[in-house]
């Protein structure tokens, strides 16, 4: 799980062009949107693409997004549960 | 009365000029995209969204950021301030980047954050959000910077009272080079430099002032 969390942090920084942010700056339990990392709606779409591209996981129900993308940790848990690749 | 140019910024050949003076430069060996990011950091502005923009918007946003440091932004809310920009390639390199992401059936991953920048007026929108500019905005495509068109269109906006100030200019980029020339035009005022009238001749001169 630790390795997956670290990998996810790096992938998110790269995919979302979070310049000047390092993996160490991201707390795995902080919220990704709003007060936490401050991501926006376009970033949310990029995260959906990232899940499909890097992990072969397609989110069937958009309503699940809020829970899945709450934090790096919830994303990692979701990936671990559903990973196909 | 002809409106007056009150500030201008030119970015080209890895240099940033403000009102004709070089304020930032990088060696010719520095990649132009890295140069744009370095020049933006040099402005001291903290705006993480900048790094998510496409190359065209980054360049236009940087030029506007440098330019607007010369403008009293507290006056913008009270005025009808517009944005009129132009370039040659529209958003061609960003369009190609997006096309690449959907070219293959096996690797069909369209990037939402690339797609949103496949229109040149998004650049004007990013600048408008940053500087709270809510007036007329337009983006034109022409083969080269066209001072005749800029003066004709913008002076008409002033005459018809659509704007009382306008951020205008040329923001062009391709794989090899970049060229951003933006300037701020305001209503004529006795206390301003009379020689800076928004005319074709003046624009031509200012555009070429750092050519040597």
PDB file of C-alpha atoms in Angstrom:
ATOM      1  CA  UNK A   1       0.000   0.000   0.000  1.00  0.00           C
ATOM      2  CA  UNK A   2       2.820   2.434   0.891  1.00  0.00           C
ATOM      3  CA  UNK A   3       4.473   1.895  -2.485  1.00  0.00           C
ATOM      4  CA  UNK A   4       1.182   2.425  -4.301  1.00  0.00           C
ATOM      5  CA  UNK A   5       0.545   5.663  -2.398  1.00  0.00           C
ATOM      6  CA  UNK A   6       3.988   6.999  -3.303  1.00  0.00           C
ATOM      7  CA  UNK A   7       3.531   6.006  -6.947  1.00  0.00           C
ATOM      8  CA  UNK A   8       0.121   7.668  -7.016  1.00  0.00           C
ATOM      9  CA  UNK A   9       1.525  10.894  -5.621  1.00  0.00           C
ATOM     10  CA  UNK A  10       4.139  10.985  -8.377  1.00  0.00           C
ATOM     11  CA  UNK A  11       1.617  10.162 -11.088  1.00  0.00           C
ATOM     12  CA  UNK A  12      -0.796  12.848  -9.900  1.00  0.00           C
ATOM     13  CA  UNK A  13       1.929  15.499  -9.758  1.00  0.00           C
ATOM     14  CA  UNK A  14       2.965  14.613 -13.307  1.00  0.00           C
ATOM     15  CA  UNK A  15      -0.520  14.209 -14.782  1.00  0.00           C
ATOM     16  CA  UNK A  16      -1.908  17.387 -13.229  1.00  0.00           C
ATOM     17  CA  UNK A  17       1.233  19.501 -13.770  1.00  0.00           C
ATOM     18  CA  UNK A  18       1.468  20.339 -10.082  1.00  0.00           C
ATOM     19  CA  UNK A  19       4.670  22.298 -10.476  1.00  0.00           C
ATOM     20  CA  UNK A  20       6.602  23.120  -7.301  1.00  0.00           C
ATOM     21  CA  UNK A  21       4.838  20.331  -5.356  1.00  0.00           C
ATOM     22  CA  UNK A  22       6.763  17.223  -4.305  1.00  0.00           C
ATOM     23  CA  UNK A  23       5.352  13.872  -3.104  1.00  0.00           C
ATOM     24  CA  UNK A  24       6.494  14.813   0.410  1.00  0.00           C
ATOM     25  CA  UNK A  25       4.202  17.867   0.317  1.00  0.00           C
ATOM     26  CA  UNK A  26       1.115  15.702  -0.112  1.00  0.00           C
ATOM     27  CA  UNK A  27      -0.447  14.121   2.948  1.00  0.00           C
ATOM     28  CA  UNK A  28      -2.140  10.880   1.897  1.00  0.00           C
ATOM     29  CA  UNK A  29      -5.185  11.659   4.036  1.00  0.00           C
ATOM     30  CA  UNK A  30      -5.659  15.298   3.019  1.00  0.00           C
ATOM     31  CA  UNK A  31      -8.587  16.043   0.733  1.00  0.00           C
ATOM     32  CA  UNK A  32      -7.604  16.371  -2.918  1.00  0.00           C
ATOM     33  CA  UNK A  33     -10.212  19.031  -3.650  1.00  0.00           C
ATOM     34  CA  UNK A  34     -11.133  22.252  -1.870  1.00  0.00           C
ATOM     35  CA  UNK A  35      -8.916  23.105   1.069  1.00  0.00           C
ATOM     36  CA  UNK A  36      -6.430  20.250   0.585  1.00  0.00           C
ATOM     37  CA  UNK A  37      -4.546  20.058  -2.674  1.00  0.00           C
ATOM     38  CA  UNK A  38      -6.942  22.535  -4.302  1.00  0.00           C
ATOM     39  CA  UNK A  39      -7.742  20.469  -7.384  1.00  0.00           C
ATOM     40  CA  UNK A  40     -10.570  21.553  -9.695  1.00  0.00           C
ATOM     41  CA  UNK A  41     -13.194  19.870 -11.877  1.00  0.00           C
ATOM     42  CA  UNK A  42     -10.839  19.430 -14.844  1.00  0.00           C
ATOM     43  CA  UNK A  43      -8.351  17.754 -12.515  1.00  0.00           C
ATOM     44  CA  UNK A  44     -11.127  15.382 -11.456  1.00  0.00           C
ATOM     45  CA  UNK A  45     -11.567  14.344 -15.087  1.00  0.00           C
ATOM     46  CA  UNK A  46      -7.806  13.874 -15.400  1.00  0.00           C
ATOM     47  CA  UNK A  47      -7.849  11.579 -12.364  1.00  0.00           C
ATOM     48  CA  UNK A  48     -10.540   9.458 -14.027  1.00  0.00           C
ATOM     49  CA  UNK A  49      -8.355   9.201 -17.144  1.00  0.00           C
ATOM     50  CA  UNK A  50      -5.328   8.370 -14.973  1.00  0.00           C
ATOM     51  CA  UNK A  51      -7.162   5.475 -13.302  1.00  0.00           C
ATOM     52  CA  UNK A  52      -8.107   4.013 -16.662  1.00  0.00           C
ATOM     53  CA  UNK A  53      -4.781   4.641 -18.380  1.00  0.00           C
ATOM     54  CA  UNK A  54      -2.434   3.539 -15.613  1.00  0.00           C
ATOM     55  CA  UNK A  55      -4.514   0.940 -13.775  1.00  0.00           C
ATOM     56  CA  UNK A  56      -7.124  -0.214 -16.278  1.00  0.00           C
ATOM     57  CA  UNK A  57      -9.925   0.806 -13.946  1.00  0.00           C
ATOM     58  CA  UNK A  58     -13.054   2.462 -15.313  1.00  0.00           C
ATOM     59  CA  UNK A  59     -15.399   4.174 -12.893  1.00  0.00           C
ATOM     60  CA  UNK A  60     -18.860   2.948 -13.808  1.00  0.00           C
ATOM     61  CA  UNK A  61     -20.874   5.180 -11.503  1.00  0.00           C
ATOM     62  CA  UNK A  62     -19.808   8.871 -11.501  1.00  0.00           C
ATOM     63  CA  UNK A  63     -21.430   9.277  -8.086  1.00  0.00           C
ATOM     64  CA  UNK A  64     -18.679   7.068  -6.630  1.00  0.00           C
ATOM     65  CA  UNK A  65     -16.102   9.674  -7.634  1.00  0.00           C
ATOM     66  CA  UNK A  66     -16.530  11.781  -4.540  1.00  0.00           C
ATOM     67  CA  UNK A  67     -15.572   8.872  -2.267  1.00  0.00           C
ATOM     68  CA  UNK A  68     -12.839   7.456  -4.491  1.00  0.00           C
ATOM     69  CA  UNK A  69     -11.101  10.778  -5.050  1.00  0.00           C
ATOM     70  CA  UNK A  70     -11.426  12.069  -1.523  1.00  0.00           C
ATOM     71  CA  UNK A  71      -7.717  11.575  -0.812  1.00  0.00           C
ATOM     72  CA  UNK A  72      -4.656   9.745  -2.092  1.00  0.00           C
ATOM     73  CA  UNK A  73      -5.379   7.046   0.469  1.00  0.00           C
ATOM     74  CA  UNK A  74      -8.957   6.450  -0.712  1.00  0.00           C
ATOM     75  CA  UNK A  75      -7.720   6.331  -4.297  1.00  0.00           C
ATOM     76  CA  UNK A  76      -5.059   3.781  -3.398  1.00  0.00           C
ATOM     77  CA  UNK A  77      -7.599   1.632  -1.547  1.00  0.00           C
ATOM     78  CA  UNK A  78      -9.927   1.735  -4.539  1.00  0.00           C
ATOM     79  CA  UNK A  79      -7.116   0.786  -6.918  1.00  0.00           C
ATOM     80  CA  UNK A  80      -5.997  -2.094  -4.746  1.00  0.00           C
ATOM     81  CA  UNK A  81      -9.543  -3.410  -4.687  1.00  0.00           C
ATOM     82  CA  UNK A  82     -10.205  -3.084  -8.430  1.00  0.00           C
ATOM     83  CA  UNK A  83      -6.883  -3.279 -10.221  1.00  0.00           C
ATOM     84  CA  UNK A  84      -6.882  -5.375 -13.393  1.00  0.00           C
ATOM     85  CA  UNK A  85      -3.493  -4.513 -14.903  1.00  0.00           C
TER      86      UNK A  85
ATOM     87  CA  UNK B   1      -9.092  61.886 -28.894  1.00  0.00           C
ATOM     88  CA  UNK B   2      -6.923  58.915 -29.799  1.00  0.00           C
ATOM     89  CA  UNK B   3      -6.429  56.583 -26.825  1.00  0.00           C
ATOM     90  CA  UNK B   4      -2.942  56.215 -25.435  1.00  0.00           C
ATOM     91  CA  UNK B   5      -0.612  53.290 -24.832  1.00  0.00           C
ATOM     92  CA  UNK B   6       0.414  53.384 -21.179  1.00  0.00           C
ATOM     93  CA  UNK B   7       2.556  50.246 -20.956  1.00  0.00           C
ATOM     94  CA  UNK B   8       3.898  47.536 -23.245  1.00  0.00           C
ATOM     95  CA  UNK B   9       5.655  44.208 -22.815  1.00  0.00           C
ATOM     96  CA  UNK B  10       7.503  42.154 -25.403  1.00  0.00           C
ATOM     97  CA  UNK B  11       8.685  38.576 -24.883  1.00  0.00           C
ATOM     98  CA  UNK B  12      10.894  37.013 -27.531  1.00  0.00           C
ATOM     99  CA  UNK B  13      14.219  35.223 -27.957  1.00  0.00           C
ATOM    100  CA  UNK B  14      14.270  34.202 -24.285  1.00  0.00           C
ATOM    101  CA  UNK B  15      14.000  37.793 -23.097  1.00  0.00           C
ATOM    102  CA  UNK B  16      11.270  39.787 -21.380  1.00  0.00           C
ATOM    103  CA  UNK B  17      11.103  43.503 -22.130  1.00  0.00           C
ATOM    104  CA  UNK B  18       8.895  45.938 -20.250  1.00  0.00           C
ATOM    105  CA  UNK B  19       8.424  49.370 -21.785  1.00  0.00           C
ATOM    106  CA  UNK B  20      11.441  48.691 -23.989  1.00  0.00           C
ATOM    107  CA  UNK B  21      13.818  47.632 -21.192  1.00  0.00           C
ATOM    108  CA  UNK B  22      15.024  44.067 -20.657  1.00  0.00           C
ATOM    109  CA  UNK B  23      13.851  42.814 -17.249  1.00  0.00           C
ATOM    110  CA  UNK B  24      14.536  39.080 -17.550  1.00  0.00           C
ATOM    111  CA  UNK B  25      16.563  36.897 -19.863  1.00  0.00           C
ATOM    112  CA  UNK B  26      17.850  33.381 -20.281  1.00  0.00           C
ATOM    113  CA  UNK B  27      20.545  32.005 -22.574  1.00  0.00           C
ATOM    114  CA  UNK B  28      19.596  30.841 -26.057  1.00  0.00           C
ATOM    115  CA  UNK B  29      20.399  27.264 -24.974  1.00  0.00           C
ATOM    116  CA  UNK B  30      17.442  27.293 -22.547  1.00  0.00           C
ATOM    117  CA  UNK B  31      14.332  25.575 -23.888  1.00  0.00           C
ATOM    118  CA  UNK B  32      11.703  28.248 -24.600  1.00  0.00           C
ATOM    119  CA  UNK B  33       9.066  26.452 -22.514  1.00  0.00           C
ATOM    120  CA  UNK B  34      11.405  26.349 -19.531  1.00  0.00           C
ATOM    121  CA  UNK B  35      12.210  30.002 -20.149  1.00  0.00           C
ATOM    122  CA  UNK B  36       8.509  30.917 -19.922  1.00  0.00           C
ATOM    123  CA  UNK B  37       8.182  29.071 -16.602  1.00  0.00           C
ATOM    124  CA  UNK B  38      11.347  30.691 -15.223  1.00  0.00           C
ATOM    125  CA  UNK B  39      10.181  34.130 -16.329  1.00  0.00           C
ATOM    126  CA  UNK B  40       6.854  33.543 -14.609  1.00  0.00           C
ATOM    127  CA  UNK B  41       8.545  32.487 -11.354  1.00  0.00           C
ATOM    128  CA  UNK B  42      10.618  35.638 -11.650  1.00  0.00           C
ATOM    129  CA  UNK B  43       7.457  37.775 -11.472  1.00  0.00           C
ATOM    130  CA  UNK B  44       6.987  36.488  -7.909  1.00  0.00           C
ATOM    131  CA  UNK B  45       3.340  35.653  -8.592  1.00  0.00           C
ATOM    132  CA  UNK B  46       1.979  32.555  -6.862  1.00  0.00           C
ATOM    133  CA  UNK B  47      -0.597  31.095  -9.227  1.00  0.00           C
ATOM    134  CA  UNK B  48      -0.413  27.269  -9.455  1.00  0.00           C
ATOM    135  CA  UNK B  49      -2.984  27.217 -12.268  1.00  0.00           C
ATOM    136  CA  UNK B  50      -0.364  28.807 -14.533  1.00  0.00           C
ATOM    137  CA  UNK B  51       1.538  25.536 -14.746  1.00  0.00           C
ATOM    138  CA  UNK B  52      -1.569  23.677 -15.895  1.00  0.00           C
ATOM    139  CA  UNK B  53      -2.150  25.953 -18.876  1.00  0.00           C
ATOM    140  CA  UNK B  54      -1.147  25.097 -22.422  1.00  0.00           C
ATOM    141  CA  UNK B  55       1.896  26.779 -23.976  1.00  0.00           C
ATOM    142  CA  UNK B  56      -0.073  29.599 -25.632  1.00  0.00           C
ATOM    143  CA  UNK B  57      -1.953  30.533 -22.484  1.00  0.00           C
ATOM    144  CA  UNK B  58       1.234  30.360 -20.411  1.00  0.00           C
ATOM    145  CA  UNK B  59       2.910  32.813 -22.771  1.00  0.00           C
ATOM    146  CA  UNK B  60      -0.033  35.218 -22.947  1.00  0.00           C
ATOM    147  CA  UNK B  61      -0.614  34.979 -19.206  1.00  0.00           C
ATOM    148  CA  UNK B  62       3.057  35.712 -18.483  1.00  0.00           C
ATOM    149  CA  UNK B  63       3.070  38.738 -20.807  1.00  0.00           C
ATOM    150  CA  UNK B  64      -0.122  40.063 -19.194  1.00  0.00           C
ATOM    151  CA  UNK B  65       1.301  39.458 -15.710  1.00  0.00           C
ATOM    152  CA  UNK B  66       4.400  41.523 -16.471  1.00  0.00           C
ATOM    153  CA  UNK B  67       2.357  44.230 -18.197  1.00  0.00           C
ATOM    154  CA  UNK B  68      -0.279  44.560 -15.497  1.00  0.00           C
ATOM    155  CA  UNK B  69       2.321  45.315 -12.850  1.00  0.00           C
ATOM    156  CA  UNK B  70       2.455  48.715 -14.579  1.00  0.00           C
ATOM    157  CA  UNK B  71      -1.299  49.214 -14.312  1.00  0.00           C
ATOM    158  CA  UNK B  72      -3.260  50.389 -11.301  1.00  0.00           C
ATOM    159  CA  UNK B  73      -5.538  47.360 -11.100  1.00  0.00           C
ATOM    160  CA  UNK B  74      -7.772  48.997  -8.519  1.00  0.00           C
ATOM    161  CA  UNK B  75      -9.235  51.016 -11.396  1.00  0.00           C
ATOM    162  CA  UNK B  76     -10.241  47.950 -13.399  1.00  0.00           C
ATOM    163  CA  UNK B  77     -13.435  47.149 -11.486  1.00  0.00           C
ATOM    164  CA  UNK B  78     -14.700  50.687 -12.123  1.00  0.00           C
ATOM    165  CA  UNK B  79     -13.901  50.679 -15.791  1.00  0.00           C
ATOM    166  CA  UNK B  80     -15.018  48.828 -18.796  1.00  0.00           C
ATOM    167  CA  UNK B  81     -11.737  47.121 -19.569  1.00  0.00           C
ATOM    168  CA  UNK B  82     -11.414  44.859 -22.592  1.00  0.00           C
ATOM    169  CA  UNK B  83      -9.012  42.265 -23.965  1.00  0.00           C
ATOM    170  CA  UNK B  84      -8.206  42.018 -27.681  1.00  0.00           C
ATOM    171  CA  UNK B  85      -5.551  39.528 -28.727  1.00  0.00           C
ATOM    172  CA  UNK B  86      -4.387  37.935 -31.945  1.00  0.00           C
ATOM    173  CA  UNK B  87      -1.936  35.390 -33.300  1.00  0.00           C
ATOM    174  CA  UNK B  88      -1.165  33.290 -36.334  1.00  0.00           C
ATOM    175  CA  UNK B  89      -1.394  29.648 -35.218  1.00  0.00           C
ATOM    176  CA  UNK B  90      -4.529  29.885 -33.079  1.00  0.00           C
ATOM    177  CA  UNK B  91      -3.929  26.883 -30.740  1.00  0.00           C
ATOM    178  CA  UNK B  92      -2.467  24.571 -33.371  1.00  0.00           C
ATOM    179  CA  UNK B  93       0.240  22.869 -31.280  1.00  0.00           C
ATOM    180  CA  UNK B  94      -2.251  22.236 -28.475  1.00  0.00           C
ATOM    181  CA  UNK B  95      -4.740  20.890 -31.011  1.00  0.00           C
ATOM    182  CA  UNK B  96      -2.055  18.513 -32.299  1.00  0.00           C
ATOM    183  CA  UNK B  97      -1.241  17.414 -28.757  1.00  0.00           C
ATOM    184  CA  UNK B  98      -4.888  16.578 -28.186  1.00  0.00           C
ATOM    185  CA  UNK B  99      -5.153  14.827 -31.547  1.00  0.00           C
ATOM    186  CA  UNK B 100      -2.170  12.641 -30.589  1.00  0.00           C
ATOM    187  CA  UNK B 101      -4.012  11.533 -27.448  1.00  0.00           C
ATOM    188  CA  UNK B 102      -6.949  10.220 -29.495  1.00  0.00           C
ATOM    189  CA  UNK B 103      -5.094   9.030 -32.591  1.00  0.00           C
ATOM    190  CA  UNK B 104      -4.815   5.409 -31.611  1.00  0.00           C
ATOM    191  CA  UNK B 105      -7.750   3.119 -30.856  1.00  0.00           C
ATOM    192  CA  UNK B 106      -5.550   1.133 -28.460  1.00  0.00           C
ATOM    193  CA  UNK B 107      -4.355   4.186 -26.532  1.00  0.00           C
ATOM    194  CA  UNK B 108      -7.423   6.397 -26.655  1.00  0.00           C
ATOM    195  CA  UNK B 109      -6.973   8.654 -23.642  1.00  0.00           C
ATOM    196  CA  UNK B 110      -8.241  12.164 -24.430  1.00  0.00           C
ATOM    197  CA  UNK B 111      -6.876  14.562 -21.867  1.00  0.00           C
ATOM    198  CA  UNK B 112      -9.559  16.924 -20.505  1.00  0.00           C
ATOM    199  CA  UNK B 113      -6.957  19.439 -19.388  1.00  0.00           C
ATOM    200  CA  UNK B 114      -5.451  19.604 -22.893  1.00  0.00           C
ATOM    201  CA  UNK B 115      -8.863  19.758 -24.547  1.00  0.00           C
ATOM    202  CA  UNK B 116      -9.985  22.832 -22.612  1.00  0.00           C
ATOM    203  CA  UNK B 117      -7.131  24.816 -24.148  1.00  0.00           C
ATOM    204  CA  UNK B 118      -7.947  24.007 -27.768  1.00  0.00           C
ATOM    205  CA  UNK B 119      -9.446  27.464 -28.327  1.00  0.00           C
ATOM    206  CA  UNK B 120      -7.335  30.635 -28.429  1.00  0.00           C
ATOM    207  CA  UNK B 121      -9.825  32.760 -26.521  1.00  0.00           C
ATOM    208  CA  UNK B 122      -9.228  30.579 -23.462  1.00  0.00           C
ATOM    209  CA  UNK B 123      -5.999  32.569 -23.133  1.00  0.00           C
ATOM    210  CA  UNK B 124      -8.035  35.770 -22.956  1.00  0.00           C
ATOM    211  CA  UNK B 125     -10.263  34.083 -20.367  1.00  0.00           C
ATOM    212  CA  UNK B 126      -7.318  33.100 -18.157  1.00  0.00           C
ATOM    213  CA  UNK B 127      -6.035  36.695 -18.249  1.00  0.00           C
ATOM    214  CA  UNK B 128      -9.523  38.056 -17.563  1.00  0.00           C
ATOM    215  CA  UNK B 129      -9.960  35.810 -14.498  1.00  0.00           C
ATOM    216  CA  UNK B 130      -6.574  36.743 -13.085  1.00  0.00           C
ATOM    217  CA  UNK B 131      -7.033  40.509 -13.498  1.00  0.00           C
ATOM    218  CA  UNK B 132     -10.819  40.730 -13.003  1.00  0.00           C
ATOM    219  CA  UNK B 133     -11.357  42.078 -16.504  1.00  0.00           C
ATOM    220  CA  UNK B 134     -14.996  41.793 -17.475  1.00  0.00           C
ATOM    221  CA  UNK B 135     -15.351  43.963 -20.583  1.00  0.00           C
ATOM    222  CA  UNK B 136     -15.291  43.162 -24.294  1.00  0.00           C
ATOM    223  CA  UNK B 137     -12.931  40.375 -25.272  1.00  0.00           C
ATOM    224  CA  UNK B 138     -11.932  39.033 -28.647  1.00  0.00           C
ATOM    225  CA  UNK B 139      -9.247  36.907 -30.246  1.00  0.00           C
ATOM    226  CA  UNK B 140      -8.335  37.245 -33.934  1.00  0.00           C
ATOM    227  CA  UNK B 141      -6.177  35.113 -36.196  1.00  0.00           C
ATOM    228  CA  UNK B 142      -3.986  36.795 -38.821  1.00  0.00           C
ATOM    229  CA  UNK B 143      -0.803  35.898 -40.682  1.00  0.00           C
ATOM    230  CA  UNK B 144       1.303  38.438 -38.776  1.00  0.00           C
ATOM    231  CA  UNK B 145       0.921  41.121 -36.111  1.00  0.00           C
ATOM    232  CA  UNK B 146      -1.339  43.662 -37.775  1.00  0.00           C
ATOM    233  CA  UNK B 147      -1.112  47.160 -36.229  1.00  0.00           C
ATOM    234  CA  UNK B 148      -3.664  48.467 -38.759  1.00  0.00           C
ATOM    235  CA  UNK B 149      -6.283  46.009 -37.566  1.00  0.00           C
ATOM    236  CA  UNK B 150      -5.480  46.482 -33.862  1.00  0.00           C
ATOM    237  CA  UNK B 151      -5.710  50.260 -34.007  1.00  0.00           C
ATOM    238  CA  UNK B 152      -8.837  50.213 -36.171  1.00  0.00           C
ATOM    239  CA  UNK B 153     -10.690  47.717 -33.948  1.00  0.00           C
ATOM    240  CA  UNK B 154      -9.592  48.988 -30.553  1.00  0.00           C
ATOM    241  CA  UNK B 155      -9.940  52.695 -31.303  1.00  0.00           C
ATOM    242  CA  UNK B 156     -13.462  51.930 -32.512  1.00  0.00           C
ATOM    243  CA  UNK B 157     -14.182  50.226 -29.159  1.00  0.00           C
ATOM    244  CA  UNK B 158     -13.073  53.415 -27.408  1.00  0.00           C
ATOM    245  CA  UNK B 159     -15.074  55.657 -29.754  1.00  0.00           C
ATOM    246  CA  UNK B 160     -18.228  53.643 -29.227  1.00  0.00           C
ATOM    247  CA  UNK B 161     -17.659  53.726 -25.436  1.00  0.00           C
ATOM    248  CA  UNK B 162     -17.456  49.916 -25.237  1.00  0.00           C
ATOM    249  CA  UNK B 163     -14.187  50.183 -23.339  1.00  0.00           C
ATOM    250  CA  UNK B 164     -12.257  52.804 -21.449  1.00  0.00           C
ATOM    251  CA  UNK B 165      -9.128  50.636 -21.234  1.00  0.00           C
ATOM    252  CA  UNK B 166      -7.912  47.616 -23.175  1.00  0.00           C
ATOM    253  CA  UNK B 167      -5.230  44.979 -22.868  1.00  0.00           C
ATOM    254  CA  UNK B 168      -4.225  44.105 -26.382  1.00  0.00           C
ATOM    255  CA  UNK B 169      -1.530  42.416 -28.387  1.00  0.00           C
ATOM    256  CA  UNK B 170      -0.050  39.510 -30.295  1.00  0.00           C
ATOM    257  CA  UNK B 171       0.745  36.165 -28.656  1.00  0.00           C
ATOM    258  CA  UNK B 172       2.304  33.767 -31.132  1.00  0.00           C
ATOM    259  CA  UNK B 173       4.142  30.510 -30.636  1.00  0.00           C
ATOM    260  CA  UNK B 174       5.132  27.459 -32.641  1.00  0.00           C
ATOM    261  CA  UNK B 175       7.572  24.612 -32.045  1.00  0.00           C
ATOM    262  CA  UNK B 176      10.563  26.811 -32.837  1.00  0.00           C
ATOM    263  CA  UNK B 177       9.914  30.251 -31.406  1.00  0.00           C
ATOM    264  CA  UNK B 178       7.658  32.526 -29.412  1.00  0.00           C
ATOM    265  CA  UNK B 179       6.683  36.158 -29.728  1.00  0.00           C
ATOM    266  CA  UNK B 180       4.369  37.950 -27.319  1.00  0.00           C
ATOM    267  CA  UNK B 181       3.794  41.665 -27.612  1.00  0.00           C
ATOM    268  CA  UNK B 182       1.068  42.980 -25.314  1.00  0.00           C
ATOM    269  CA  UNK B 183       0.203  46.524 -24.426  1.00  0.00           C
ATOM    270  CA  UNK B 184      -2.298  48.502 -22.389  1.00  0.00           C
ATOM    271  CA  UNK B 185      -4.378  51.285 -23.923  1.00  0.00           C
ATOM    272  CA  UNK B 186      -6.300  53.869 -21.938  1.00  0.00           C
ATOM    273  CA  UNK B 187      -8.425  56.893 -22.684  1.00  0.00           C
ATOM    274  CA  UNK B 188      -6.441  59.962 -23.644  1.00  0.00           C
ATOM    275  CA  UNK B 189      -5.416  62.080 -20.706  1.00  0.00           C
ATOM    276  CA  UNK B 190      -3.506  65.383 -20.646  1.00  0.00           C
ATOM    277  CA  UNK B 191      -1.130  64.051 -18.027  1.00  0.00           C
ATOM    278  CA  UNK B 192       0.009  61.169 -20.202  1.00  0.00           C
ATOM    279  CA  UNK B 193       2.755  61.076 -22.790  1.00  0.00           C
ATOM    280  CA  UNK B 194       1.248  62.539 -25.966  1.00  0.00           C
ATOM    281  CA  UNK B 195       3.708  60.652 -28.141  1.00  0.00           C
ATOM    282  CA  UNK B 196       2.176  57.325 -27.030  1.00  0.00           C
ATOM    283  CA  UNK B 197      -1.040  57.589 -29.013  1.00  0.00           C
ATOM    284  CA  UNK B 198      -2.538  54.308 -30.182  1.00  0.00           C
ATOM    285  CA  UNK B 199      -1.691  54.711 -33.853  1.00  0.00           C
ATOM    286  CA  UNK B 200      -0.402  52.312 -36.519  1.00  0.00           C
ATOM    287  CA  UNK B 201       2.957  54.067 -36.643  1.00  0.00           C
ATOM    288  CA  UNK B 202       3.416  53.971 -32.861  1.00  0.00           C
ATOM    289  CA  UNK B 203       2.466  50.299 -32.645  1.00  0.00           C
ATOM    290  CA  UNK B 204       4.879  49.436 -35.444  1.00  0.00           C
ATOM    291  CA  UNK B 205       7.644  51.309 -33.645  1.00  0.00           C
ATOM    292  CA  UNK B 206       6.980  49.716 -30.261  1.00  0.00           C
ATOM    293  CA  UNK B 207       6.753  46.231 -31.767  1.00  0.00           C
ATOM    294  CA  UNK B 208      10.196  46.648 -33.309  1.00  0.00           C
ATOM    295  CA  UNK B 209      11.830  48.693 -30.558  1.00  0.00           C
ATOM    296  CA  UNK B 210      13.804  45.736 -29.181  1.00  0.00           C
ATOM    297  CA  UNK B 211      14.787  44.238 -32.528  1.00  0.00           C
ATOM    298  CA  UNK B 212      18.398  45.400 -32.377  1.00  0.00           C
TER     299      UNK B 212
END
